[in-house]
C-alpha cells in the first residue's frame, strides 16, 4: 500500500509513535494545481503532518492544519479525518518573488502562525495557535505540542513532489508501566538518524526495523489513506451566506446567478437567482435544491 499510516509503541515504555507514507493522495492534490516544486514539497509535508496529528489525537471529526504567513507563500492548509481522507491547498502571493527551490519552510512563509483546529462531530471546536519560530514545519509543530499539550513530541517529515512521509514519536505521562526511564532519549536519538530518502523510499516496517531492531517494538495494522474532499453543496451555501445579503445580490445583479468551485477539488457549484434569494430569506431552512 502506497498510502497508509501505522501506529507503533515500545513495550514497557511511555513512548508511542506513528509512521505515514503517501503517494496517490499526494499526487491527487498536486494534479489539481500547478504548484512550484518548493511549494509542492511543503504541501507534501503538510499532508504527512496532518495525517500523523489526526491519528495521534484520536479525533472523531476533522483536524485541519493551517499555515498563515507574510512571505511568498501566504497559506498552506491541510485537512484529515478518521476515515483516512486527506486534502490540501496552497496560496501564493502573486506579487512576491518565490524563493529558490532550496528555501526553507520559514523562508517561504516568513512571519506568521500555525493554526491547528479540531472540529469534532460532537462537542466544542478547539483551536490552537503557535507562532512560526522554527525553520521547518516539523519544528513548529514540536513547539506547539511543547507549549499547548505539554507532551514531548518529535516529528520528521519529508516530501519530494511525488512521495511524502513522516515519523512521529510522543512521550506520554509517566506511570507504573514505564520500566525504561531512558527510553525517550534513546528512541529519539535513533529516529534522528533517519534520512529523507528513507522516509520516502523504505517500506514502513523495513524503516522501523532499521531504526529499532534492538527494541521491543509493537507495530499495529496499517490504516489506508486517500484523497477525499469534504466539500458539499450545503457547505458551499453556508460559505456564500458569509458574504452577506448585499454582496450576494450585487453578484446576482451582475451575473444573474452565482457560480463557484471548491478550491481543494475544483468541483463546480451553480446557484440560480431564486436559490440565492431563498438562501438569504431562510438561511436556516437547509440548502436550496437545483431545479
C-alpha positions as protocol buffer text, in pm:
chain_id: "A"
residue {
  index: 1
  type: UNK
  ca { x: 0 y: 0 z: 0 }
}
residue {
  index: 2
  type: UNK
  ca { x: 145 y: 334 z: -104 }
}
residue {
  index: 3
  type: UNK
  ca { x: -83 y: 544 z: 117 }
}
residue {
  index: 4
  type: UNK
  ca { x: -106 y: 433 z: 477 }
}
residue {
  index: 5
  type: UNK
  ca { x: -33 y: 513 z: 838 }
}
residue {
  index: 6
  type: UNK
  ca { x: 80 y: 273 z: 1111 }
}
residue {
  index: 7
  type: UNK
  ca { x: 81 y: 310 z: 1487 }
}
residue {
  index: 8
  type: UNK
  ca { x: 356 y: 153 z: 1694 }
}
residue {
  index: 9
  type: UNK
  ca { x: 470 y: 152 z: 2053 }
}
residue {
  index: 10
  type: UNK
  ca { x: 758 y: 28 z: 2261 }
}
residue {
  index: 11
  type: UNK
  ca { x: 677 y: -225 z: 2534 }
}
residue {
  index: 12
  type: UNK
  ca { x: 747 y: -126 z: 2895 }
}
residue {
  index: 13
  type: UNK
  ca { x: 797 y: 240 z: 2800 }
}
residue {
  index: 14
  type: UNK
  ca { x: 581 y: 552 z: 2782 }
}
residue {
  index: 15
  type: UNK
  ca { x: 666 y: 619 z: 2415 }
}
residue {
  index: 16
  type: UNK
  ca { x: 436 y: 573 z: 2118 }
}
residue {
  index: 17
  type: UNK
  ca { x: 472 y: 656 z: 1751 }
}
residue {
  index: 18
  type: UNK
  ca { x: 314 y: 687 z: 1407 }
}
residue {
  index: 19
  type: UNK
  ca { x: 465 y: 645 z: 1063 }
}
residue {
  index: 20
  type: UNK
  ca { x: 296 y: 761 z: 741 }
}
residue {
  index: 21
  type: UNK
  ca { x: 361 y: 716 z: 369 }
}
residue {
  index: 22
  type: UNK
  ca { x: 176 y: 897 z: 90 }
}
residue {
  index: 23
  type: UNK
  ca { x: 188 y: 876 z: -286 }
}
residue {
  index: 24
  type: UNK
  ca { x: -153 y: 860 z: -458 }
}
residue {
  index: 25
  type: UNK
  ca { x: -324 y: 1108 z: -225 }
}
residue {
  index: 26
  type: UNK
  ca { x: -30 y: 1345 z: -263 }
}
residue {
  index: 27
  type: UNK
  ca { x: -47 y: 1313 z: -643 }
}
residue {
  index: 28
  type: UNK
  ca { x: -423 y: 1389 z: -636 }
}
residue {
  index: 29
  type: UNK
  ca { x: -356 y: 1716 z: -452 }
}
residue {
  index: 30
  type: UNK
  ca { x: -79 y: 1823 z: -689 }
}
residue {
  index: 31
  type: UNK
  ca { x: -273 y: 1724 z: -1003 }
}
residue {
  index: 32
  type: UNK
  ca { x: -535 y: 1986 z: -925 }
}
residue {
  index: 33
  type: UNK
  ca { x: -293 y: 2281 z: -906 }
}
residue {
  index: 34
  type: UNK
  ca { x: 28 y: 2389 z: -1080 }
}
residue {
  index: 35
  type: UNK
  ca { x: 249 y: 2447 z: -776 }
}
residue {
  index: 36
  type: UNK
  ca { x: 621 y: 2529 z: -799 }
}
residue {
  index: 37
  type: UNK
  ca { x: 838 y: 2238 z: -676 }
}
residue {
  index: 38
  type: UNK
  ca { x: 934 y: 2409 z: -349 }
}
residue {
  index: 39
  type: UNK
  ca { x: 565 y: 2462 z: -267 }
}
residue {
  index: 40
  type: UNK
  ca { x: 472 y: 2108 z: -372 }
}
residue {
  index: 41
  type: UNK
  ca { x: 726 y: 1971 z: -126 }
}
residue {
  index: 42
  type: UNK
  ca { x: 586 y: 2179 z: 160 }
}
residue {
  index: 43
  type: UNK
  ca { x: 235 y: 2059 z: 76 }
}
residue {
  index: 44
  type: UNK
  ca { x: 359 y: 1702 z: 97 }
}
residue {
  index: 45
  type: UNK
  ca { x: 497 y: 1766 z: 444 }
}
residue {
  index: 46
  type: UNK
  ca { x: 164 y: 1925 z: 542 }
}
residue {
  index: 47
  type: UNK
  ca { x: -28 y: 1617 z: 428 }
}
residue {
  index: 48
  type: UNK
  ca { x: 204 y: 1385 z: 618 }
}
residue {
  index: 49
  type: UNK
  ca { x: 183 y: 1604 z: 929 }
}
residue {
  index: 50
  type: UNK
  ca { x: -196 y: 1633 z: 934 }
}
residue {
  index: 51
  type: UNK
  ca { x: -231 y: 1255 z: 896 }
}
residue {
  index: 52
  type: UNK
  ca { x: 8 y: 1199 z: 1187 }
}
residue {
  index: 53
  type: UNK
  ca { x: -171 y: 1452 z: 1407 }
}
residue {
  index: 54
  type: UNK
  ca { x: -516 y: 1308 z: 1336 }
}
residue {
  index: 55
  type: UNK
  ca { x: -408 y: 962 z: 1448 }
}
residue {
  index: 56
  type: UNK
  ca { x: -223 y: 1100 z: 1749 }
}
residue {
  index: 57
  type: UNK
  ca { x: -514 y: 1299 z: 1896 }
}
residue {
  index: 58
  type: UNK
  ca { x: -773 y: 1028 z: 1816 }
}
residue {
  index: 59
  type: UNK
  ca { x: -1028 y: 1281 z: 1696 }
}
residue {
  index: 60
  type: UNK
  ca { x: -1374 y: 1177 z: 1577 }
}
residue {
  index: 61
  type: UNK
  ca { x: -1407 y: 1467 z: 1338 }
}
residue {
  index: 62
  type: UNK
  ca { x: -1191 y: 1687 z: 1117 }
}
residue {
  index: 63
  type: UNK
  ca { x: -843 y: 1811 z: 1200 }
}
residue {
  index: 64
  type: UNK
  ca { x: -710 y: 2100 z: 996 }
}
residue {
  index: 65
  type: UNK
  ca { x: -359 y: 2238 z: 989 }
}
residue {
  index: 66
  type: UNK
  ca { x: -328 y: 2592 z: 855 }
}
residue {
  index: 67
  type: UNK
  ca { x: -13 y: 2795 z: 800 }
}
residue {
  index: 68
  type: UNK
  ca { x: -70 y: 3170 z: 758 }
}
residue {
  index: 69
  type: UNK
  ca { x: 235 y: 3365 z: 651 }
}
residue {
  index: 70
  type: UNK
  ca { x: 351 y: 3702 z: 527 }
}
residue {
  index: 71
  type: UNK
  ca { x: 606 y: 3568 z: 278 }
}
residue {
  index: 72
  type: UNK
  ca { x: 576 y: 3445 z: -80 }
}
residue {
  index: 73
  type: UNK
  ca { x: 370 y: 3153 z: 49 }
}
residue {
  index: 74
  type: UNK
  ca { x: 67 y: 3308 z: 217 }
}
residue {
  index: 75
  type: UNK
  ca { x: -133 y: 2997 z: 301 }
}
residue {
  index: 76
  type: UNK
  ca { x: -83 y: 2626 z: 342 }
}
residue {
  index: 77
  type: UNK
  ca { x: -381 y: 2423 z: 456 }
}
residue {
  index: 78
  type: UNK
  ca { x: -435 y: 2051 z: 501 }
}
residue {
  index: 79
  type: UNK
  ca { x: -724 y: 1852 z: 648 }
}
residue {
  index: 80
  type: UNK
  ca { x: -769 y: 1495 z: 762 }
}
residue {
  index: 81
  type: UNK
  ca { x: -1036 y: 1286 z: 931 }
}
residue {
  index: 82
  type: UNK
  ca { x: -1062 y: 939 z: 1090 }
}
residue {
  index: 83
  type: UNK
  ca { x: -1189 y: 797 z: 761 }
}
residue {
  index: 84
  type: UNK
  ca { x: -842 y: 847 z: 616 }
}
residue {
  index: 85
  type: UNK
  ca { x: -945 y: 1131 z: 383 }
}
residue {
  index: 86
  type: UNK
  ca { x: -682 y: 1396 z: 310 }
}
residue {
  index: 87
  type: UNK
  ca { x: -689 y: 1723 z: 120 }
}
residue {
  index: 88
  type: UNK
  ca { x: -459 y: 2025 z: 98 }
}
residue {
  index: 89
  type: UNK
  ca { x: -412 y: 2357 z: -76 }
}
residue {
  index: 90
  type: UNK
  ca { x: -156 y: 2639 z: -102 }
}
residue {
  index: 91
  type: UNK
  ca { x: -188 y: 3006 z: -194 }
}
residue {
  index: 92
  type: UNK
  ca { x: 96 y: 3223 z: -315 }
}
residue {
  index: 93
  type: UNK
  ca { x: 144 y: 3598 z: -311 }
}
residue {
  index: 94
  type: UNK
  ca { x: 130 y: 3674 z: -683 }
}
residue {
  index: 95
  type: UNK
  ca { x: 338 y: 3989 z: -637 }
}
residue {
  index: 96
  type: UNK
  ca { x: 617 y: 3832 z: -432 }
}
residue {
  index: 97
  type: UNK
  ca { x: 922 y: 3665 z: -580 }
}
residue {
  index: 98
  type: UNK
  ca { x: 930 y: 3294 z: -500 }
}
residue {
  index: 99
  type: UNK
  ca { x: 1246 y: 3189 z: -315 }
}
residue {
  index: 100
  type: UNK
  ca { x: 1481 y: 2930 z: -459 }
}
residue {
  index: 101
  type: UNK
  ca { x: 1390 y: 2561 z: -463 }
}
residue {
  index: 102
  type: UNK
  ca { x: 1620 y: 2514 z: -164 }
}
residue {
  index: 103
  type: UNK
  ca { x: 1425 y: 2765 z: 50 }
}
residue {
  index: 104
  type: UNK
  ca { x: 1327 y: 2651 z: 396 }
}
residue {
  index: 105
  type: UNK
  ca { x: 974 y: 2648 z: 532 }
}
residue {
  index: 106
  type: UNK
  ca { x: 1045 y: 2966 z: 732 }
}
residue {
  index: 107
  type: UNK
  ca { x: 1191 y: 3143 z: 427 }
}
residue {
  index: 108
  type: UNK
  ca { x: 882 y: 3062 z: 221 }
}
residue {
  index: 109
  type: UNK
  ca { x: 627 y: 3162 z: 483 }
}
residue {
  index: 110
  type: UNK
  ca { x: 802 y: 3448 z: 661 }
}
residue {
  index: 111
  type: UNK
  ca { x: 641 y: 3584 z: 976 }
}
residue {
  index: 112
  type: UNK
  ca { x: 320 y: 3407 z: 1060 }
}
residue {
  index: 113
  type: UNK
  ca { x: 149 y: 3142 z: 1263 }
}
residue {
  index: 114
  type: UNK
  ca { x: 24 y: 2786 z: 1251 }
}
residue {
  index: 115
  type: UNK
  ca { x: -337 y: 2720 z: 1346 }
}
residue {
  index: 116
  type: UNK
  ca { x: -447 y: 2369 z: 1445 }
}
residue {
  index: 117
  type: UNK
  ca { x: -825 y: 2322 z: 1452 }
}
residue {
  index: 118
  type: UNK
  ca { x: -1001 y: 2020 z: 1599 }
}
residue {
  index: 119
  type: UNK
  ca { x: -1363 y: 2004 z: 1482 }
}
residue {
  index: 120
  type: UNK
  ca { x: -1532 y: 1701 z: 1645 }
}
residue {
  index: 121
  type: UNK
  ca { x: -1861 y: 1557 z: 1523 }
}
residue {
  index: 122
  type: UNK
  ca { x: -1996 y: 1623 z: 1872 }
}
residue {
  index: 123
  type: UNK
  ca { x: -1874 y: 1876 z: 2125 }
}
residue {
  index: 124
  type: UNK
  ca { x: -1691 y: 2203 z: 2103 }
}
residue {
  index: 125
  type: UNK
  ca { x: -1447 y: 2312 z: 1837 }
}
residue {
  index: 126
  type: UNK
  ca { x: -1092 y: 2369 z: 1961 }
}
residue {
  index: 127
  type: UNK
  ca { x: -822 y: 2584 z: 1806 }
}
residue {
  index: 128
  type: UNK
  ca { x: -454 y: 2610 z: 1899 }
}
residue {
  index: 129
  type: UNK
  ca { x: -212 y: 2868 z: 1760 }
}
residue {
  index: 130
  type: UNK
  ca { x: 167 y: 2876 z: 1758 }
}
residue {
  index: 131
  type: UNK
  ca { x: 399 y: 3136 z: 1605 }
}
residue {
  index: 132
  type: UNK
  ca { x: 637 y: 3031 z: 1328 }
}
residue {
  index: 133
  type: UNK
  ca { x: 971 y: 3040 z: 1505 }
}
residue {
  index: 134
  type: UNK
  ca { x: 1143 y: 2729 z: 1367 }
}
residue {
  index: 135
  type: UNK
  ca { x: 1292 y: 2677 z: 1021 }
}
residue {
  index: 136
  type: UNK
  ca { x: 1081 y: 2368 z: 949 }
}
residue {
  index: 137
  type: UNK
  ca { x: 716 y: 2269 z: 974 }
}
residue {
  index: 138
  type: UNK
  ca { x: 819 y: 1979 z: 1198 }
}
residue {
  index: 139
  type: UNK
  ca { x: 998 y: 2215 z: 1436 }
}
residue {
  index: 140
  type: UNK
  ca { x: 695 y: 2446 z: 1458 }
}
residue {
  index: 141
  type: UNK
  ca { x: 465 y: 2154 z: 1540 }
}
residue {
  index: 142
  type: UNK
  ca { x: 705 y: 2034 z: 1807 }
}
residue {
  index: 143
  type: UNK
  ca { x: 683 y: 2382 z: 1959 }
}
residue {
  index: 144
  type: UNK
  ca { x: 304 y: 2357 z: 1955 }
}
residue {
  index: 145
  type: UNK
  ca { x: 298 y: 2029 z: 2146 }
}
residue {
  index: 146
  type: UNK
  ca { x: 554 y: 2155 z: 2398 }
}
residue {
  index: 147
  type: UNK
  ca { x: 354 y: 2472 z: 2471 }
}
residue {
  index: 148
  type: UNK
  ca { x: -8 y: 2365 z: 2428 }
}
residue {
  index: 149
  type: UNK
  ca { x: -18 y: 1996 z: 2507 }
}
residue {
  index: 150
  type: UNK
  ca { x: 281 y: 1969 z: 2744 }
}
residue {
  index: 151
  type: UNK
  ca { x: 374 y: 1644 z: 2568 }
}
residue {
  index: 152
  type: UNK
  ca { x: 726 y: 1588 z: 2440 }
}
residue {
  index: 153
  type: UNK
  ca { x: 676 y: 1523 z: 2067 }
}
residue {
  index: 154
  type: UNK
  ca { x: 924 y: 1489 z: 1781 }
}
residue {
  index: 155
  type: UNK
  ca { x: 846 y: 1480 z: 1410 }
}
residue {
  index: 156
  type: UNK
  ca { x: 1046 y: 1401 z: 1097 }
}
residue {
  index: 157
  type: UNK
  ca { x: 884 y: 1497 z: 763 }
}
residue {
  index: 158
  type: UNK
  ca { x: 992 y: 1462 z: 401 }
}
residue {
  index: 159
  type: UNK
  ca { x: 845 y: 1513 z: 53 }
}
residue {
  index: 160
  type: UNK
  ca { x: 989 y: 1526 z: -298 }
}
residue {
  index: 161
  type: UNK
  ca { x: 692 y: 1616 z: -521 }
}
residue {
  index: 162
  type: UNK
  ca { x: 600 y: 1251 z: -577 }
}
residue {
  index: 163
  type: UNK
  ca { x: 603 y: 1093 z: -232 }
}
residue {
  index: 164
  type: UNK
  ca { x: 562 y: 1222 z: 120 }
}
residue {
  index: 165
  type: UNK
  ca { x: 639 y: 1059 z: 452 }
}
residue {
  index: 166
  type: UNK
  ca { x: 660 y: 1129 z: 819 }
}
residue {
  index: 167
  type: UNK
  ca { x: 751 y: 983 z: 1155 }
}
residue {
  index: 168
  type: UNK
  ca { x: 620 y: 1095 z: 1494 }
}
residue {
  index: 169
  type: UNK
  ca { x: 731 y: 998 z: 1844 }
}
residue {
  index: 170
  type: UNK
  ca { x: 548 y: 1111 z: 2156 }
}
residue {
  index: 171
  type: UNK
  ca { x: 626 y: 1069 z: 2523 }
}
residue {
  index: 172
  type: UNK
  ca { x: 318 y: 1004 z: 2733 }
}
residue {
  index: 173
  type: UNK
  ca { x: 288 y: 1097 z: 3102 }
}
residue {
  index: 174
  type: UNK
  ca { x: 495 y: 862 z: 3317 }
}
residue {
  index: 175
  type: UNK
  ca { x: 322 y: 579 z: 3502 }
}
residue {
  index: 176
  type: UNK
  ca { x: 394 y: 238 z: 3652 }
}
residue {
  index: 177
  type: UNK
  ca { x: 404 y: 71 z: 3310 }
}
residue {
  index: 178
  type: UNK
  ca { x: 726 y: 255 z: 3218 }
}
residue {
  index: 179
  type: UNK
  ca { x: 1020 y: 35 z: 3317 }
}
residue {
  index: 180
  type: UNK
  ca { x: 1269 y: 211 z: 3092 }
}
residue {
  index: 181
  type: UNK
  ca { x: 1328 y: 572 z: 3204 }
}
residue {
  index: 182
  type: UNK
  ca { x: 1598 y: 625 z: 2940 }
}
residue {
  index: 183
  type: UNK
  ca { x: 1376 y: 513 z: 2653 }
}
residue {
  index: 184
  type: UNK
  ca { x: 1268 y: 855 z: 2528 }
}
residue {
  index: 185
  type: UNK
  ca { x: 1618 y: 994 z: 2480 }
}
residue {
  index: 186
  type: UNK
  ca { x: 1740 y: 672 z: 2320 }
}
residue {
  index: 187
  type: UNK
  ca { x: 1445 y: 633 z: 2083 }
}
residue {
  index: 188
  type: UNK
  ca { x: 1460 y: 998 z: 1971 }
}
residue {
  index: 189
  type: UNK
  ca { x: 1834 y: 965 z: 1911 }
}
residue {
  index: 190
  type: UNK
  ca { x: 1774 y: 661 z: 1689 }
}
residue {
  index: 191
  type: UNK
  ca { x: 1493 y: 834 z: 1498 }
}
residue {
  index: 192
  type: UNK
  ca { x: 1715 y: 1136 z: 1439 }
}
residue {
  index: 193
  type: UNK
  ca { x: 1936 y: 918 z: 1215 }
}
residue {
  index: 194
  type: UNK
  ca { x: 1653 y: 877 z: 961 }
}
residue {
  index: 195
  type: UNK
  ca { x: 1716 y: 1028 z: 618 }
}
residue {
  index: 196
  type: UNK
  ca { x: 1457 y: 1185 z: 391 }
}
residue {
  index: 197
  type: UNK
  ca { x: 1511 y: 925 z: 122 }
}
residue {
  index: 198
  type: UNK
  ca { x: 1444 y: 651 z: 379 }
}
residue {
  index: 199
  type: UNK
  ca { x: 1116 y: 812 z: 487 }
}
residue {
  index: 200
  type: UNK
  ca { x: 1014 y: 826 z: 121 }
}
residue {
  index: 201
  type: UNK
  ca { x: 1158 y: 505 z: -16 }
}
residue {
  index: 202
  type: UNK
  ca { x: 1157 y: 235 z: 251 }
}
residue {
  index: 203
  type: UNK
  ca { x: 854 y: 25 z: 343 }
}
residue {
  index: 204
  type: UNK
  ca { x: 730 y: 128 z: 685 }
}
residue {
  index: 205
  type: UNK
  ca { x: 815 y: -197 z: 863 }
}
residue {
  index: 206
  type: UNK
  ca { x: 1157 y: -202 z: 700 }
}
residue {
  index: 207
  type: UNK
  ca { x: 1226 y: 151 z: 823 }
}
residue {
  index: 208
  type: UNK
  ca { x: 1108 y: 71 z: 1174 }
}
residue {
  index: 209
  type: UNK
  ca { x: 1330 y: -238 z: 1176 }
}
residue {
  index: 210
  type: UNK
  ca { x: 1625 y: -30 z: 1055 }
}
residue {
  index: 211
  type: UNK
  ca { x: 1575 y: 215 z: 1340 }
}
residue {
  index: 212
  type: UNK
  ca { x: 1455 y: -9 z: 1621 }
}
residue {
  index: 213
  type: UNK
  ca { x: 1561 y: -370 z: 1560 }
}
residue {
  index: 214
  type: UNK
  ca { x: 1715 y: -381 z: 1908 }
}
residue {
  index: 215
  type: UNK
  ca { x: 1397 y: -251 z: 2074 }
}
residue {
  index: 216
  type: UNK
  ca { x: 1080 y: -440 z: 2165 }
}
residue {
  index: 217
  type: UNK
  ca { x: 851 y: -269 z: 1916 }
}
residue {
  index: 218
  type: UNK
  ca { x: 485 y: -349 z: 1869 }
}
residue {
  index: 219
  type: UNK
  ca { x: 353 y: -245 z: 1526 }
}
residue {
  index: 220
  type: UNK
  ca { x: -22 y: -230 z: 1462 }
}
residue {
  index: 221
  type: UNK
  ca { x: -208 y: -295 z: 1137 }
}
residue {
  index: 222
  type: UNK
  ca { x: -178 y: -17 z: 880 }
}
residue {
  index: 223
  type: UNK
  ca { x: -467 y: 216 z: 807 }
}
residue {
  index: 224
  type: UNK
  ca { x: -525 y: 317 z: 443 }
}
residue {
  index: 225
  type: UNK
  ca { x: -530 y: 685 z: 346 }
}
residue {
  index: 226
  type: UNK
  ca { x: -669 y: 854 z: 35 }
}
residue {
  index: 227
  type: UNK
  ca { x: -753 y: 1190 z: -116 }
}
residue {
  index: 228
  type: UNK
  ca { x: -1103 y: 1299 z: -26 }
}
residue {
  index: 229
  type: UNK
  ca { x: -1273 y: 1635 z: -36 }
}
residue {
  index: 230
  type: UNK
  ca { x: -1538 y: 1721 z: 219 }
}
residue {
  index: 231
  type: UNK
  ca { x: -1696 y: 1995 z: 12 }
}
residue {
  index: 232
  type: UNK
  ca { x: -2072 y: 1978 z: -48 }
}
residue {
  index: 233
  type: UNK
  ca { x: -2348 y: 2196 z: -179 }
}
residue {
  index: 234
  type: UNK
  ca { x: -2457 y: 2262 z: 179 }
}
residue {
  index: 235
  type: UNK
  ca { x: -2110 y: 2373 z: 291 }
}
residue {
  index: 236
  type: UNK
  ca { x: -2069 y: 2597 z: -13 }
}
residue {
  index: 237
  type: UNK
  ca { x: -2410 y: 2752 z: 57 }
}
residue {
  index: 238
  type: UNK
  ca { x: -2304 y: 2829 z: 414 }
}
residue {
  index: 239
  type: UNK
  ca { x: -1986 y: 2991 z: 283 }
}
residue {
  index: 240
  type: UNK
  ca { x: -2186 y: 3205 z: 43 }
}
residue {
  index: 241
  type: UNK
  ca { x: -2409 y: 3320 z: 327 }
}
residue {
  index: 242
  type: UNK
  ca { x: -2098 y: 3450 z: 496 }
}
residue {
  index: 243
  type: UNK
  ca { x: -2061 y: 3706 z: 214 }
}
residue {
  index: 244
  type: UNK
  ca { x: -2379 y: 3878 z: 329 }
}
residue {
  index: 245
  type: UNK
  ca { x: -2707 y: 3951 z: 152 }
}
residue {
  index: 246
  type: UNK
  ca { x: -2590 y: 4278 z: -5 }
}
residue {
  index: 247
  type: UNK
  ca { x: -2284 y: 4128 z: -174 }
}
residue {
  index: 248
  type: UNK
  ca { x: -2478 y: 3823 z: -293 }
}
residue {
  index: 249
  type: UNK
  ca { x: -2743 y: 4046 z: -452 }
}
residue {
  index: 250
  type: UNK
  ca { x: -2470 y: 4256 z: -616 }
}
residue {
  index: 251
  type: UNK
  ca { x: -2334 y: 3937 z: -775 }
}
residue {
  index: 252
  type: UNK
  ca { x: -2684 y: 3841 z: -893 }
}
residue {
  index: 253
  type: UNK
  ca { x: -2737 y: 4184 z: -1045 }
}
residue {
  index: 254
  type: UNK
  ca { x: -2420 y: 4144 z: -1248 }
}
residue {
  index: 255
  type: UNK
  ca { x: -2416 y: 3770 z: -1326 }
}
residue {
  index: 256
  type: UNK
  ca { x: -2782 y: 3657 z: -1281 }
}
residue {
  index: 257
  type: UNK
  ca { x: -2656 y: 3356 z: -1081 }
}
residue {
  index: 258
  type: UNK
  ca { x: -2370 y: 3251 z: -853 }
}
residue {
  index: 259
  type: UNK
  ca { x: -2110 y: 3007 z: -984 }
}
residue {
  index: 260
  type: UNK
  ca { x: -1829 y: 2894 z: -761 }
}
residue {
  index: 261
  type: UNK
  ca { x: -1599 y: 2599 z: -712 }
}
residue {
  index: 262
  type: UNK
  ca { x: -1419 y: 2420 z: -433 }
}
residue {
  index: 263
  type: UNK
  ca { x: -1057 y: 2534 z: -409 }
}
residue {
  index: 264
  type: UNK
  ca { x: -945 y: 2188 z: -300 }
}
residue {
  index: 265
  type: UNK
  ca { x: -1103 y: 1960 z: -563 }
}
residue {
  index: 266
  type: UNK
  ca { x: -1235 y: 2208 z: -824 }
}
residue {
  index: 267
  type: UNK
  ca { x: -1592 y: 2074 z: -808 }
}
residue {
  index: 268
  type: UNK
  ca { x: -1820 y: 2344 z: -951 }
}
residue {
  index: 269
  type: UNK
  ca { x: -2143 y: 2459 z: -785 }
}
residue {
  index: 270
  type: UNK
  ca { x: -2419 y: 2665 z: -952 }
}
residue {
  index: 271
  type: UNK
  ca { x: -2684 y: 2860 z: -761 }
}
residue {
  index: 272
  type: UNK
  ca { x: -2966 y: 3027 z: -952 }
}
residue {
  index: 273
  type: UNK
  ca { x: -3102 y: 3367 z: -853 }
}
residue {
  index: 274
  type: UNK
  ca { x: -3408 y: 3202 z: -698 }
}
residue {
  index: 275
  type: UNK
  ca { x: -3191 y: 2967 z: -493 }
}
residue {
  index: 276
  type: UNK
  ca { x: -2974 y: 3251 z: -364 }
}
residue {
  index: 277
  type: UNK
  ca { x: -3284 y: 3454 z: -267 }
}
residue {
  index: 278
  type: UNK
  ca { x: -3427 y: 3152 z: -85 }
}
residue {
  index: 279
  type: UNK
  ca { x: -3096 y: 3111 z: 97 }
}
residue {
  index: 280
  type: UNK
  ca { x: -3093 y: 3477 z: 202 }
}
residue {
  index: 281
  type: UNK
  ca { x: -3455 y: 3476 z: 316 }
}
residue {
  index: 282
  type: UNK
  ca { x: -3437 y: 3144 z: 504 }
}
residue {
  index: 283
  type: UNK
  ca { x: -3073 y: 3074 z: 596 }
}
residue {
  index: 284
  type: UNK
  ca { x: -3170 y: 2800 z: 844 }
}
residue {
  index: 285
  type: UNK
  ca { x: -3409 y: 2619 z: 613 }
}
residue {
  index: 286
  type: UNK
  ca { x: -3141 y: 2400 z: 455 }
}
residue {
  index: 287
  type: UNK
  ca { x: -2958 y: 2402 z: 126 }
}
residue {
  index: 288
  type: UNK
  ca { x: -3153 y: 2517 z: -181 }
}
residue {
  index: 289
  type: UNK
  ca { x: -3203 y: 2242 z: -436 }
}
residue {
  index: 290
  type: UNK
  ca { x: -3116 y: 2289 z: -801 }
}
residue {
  index: 291
  type: UNK
  ca { x: -3415 y: 2292 z: -1037 }
}
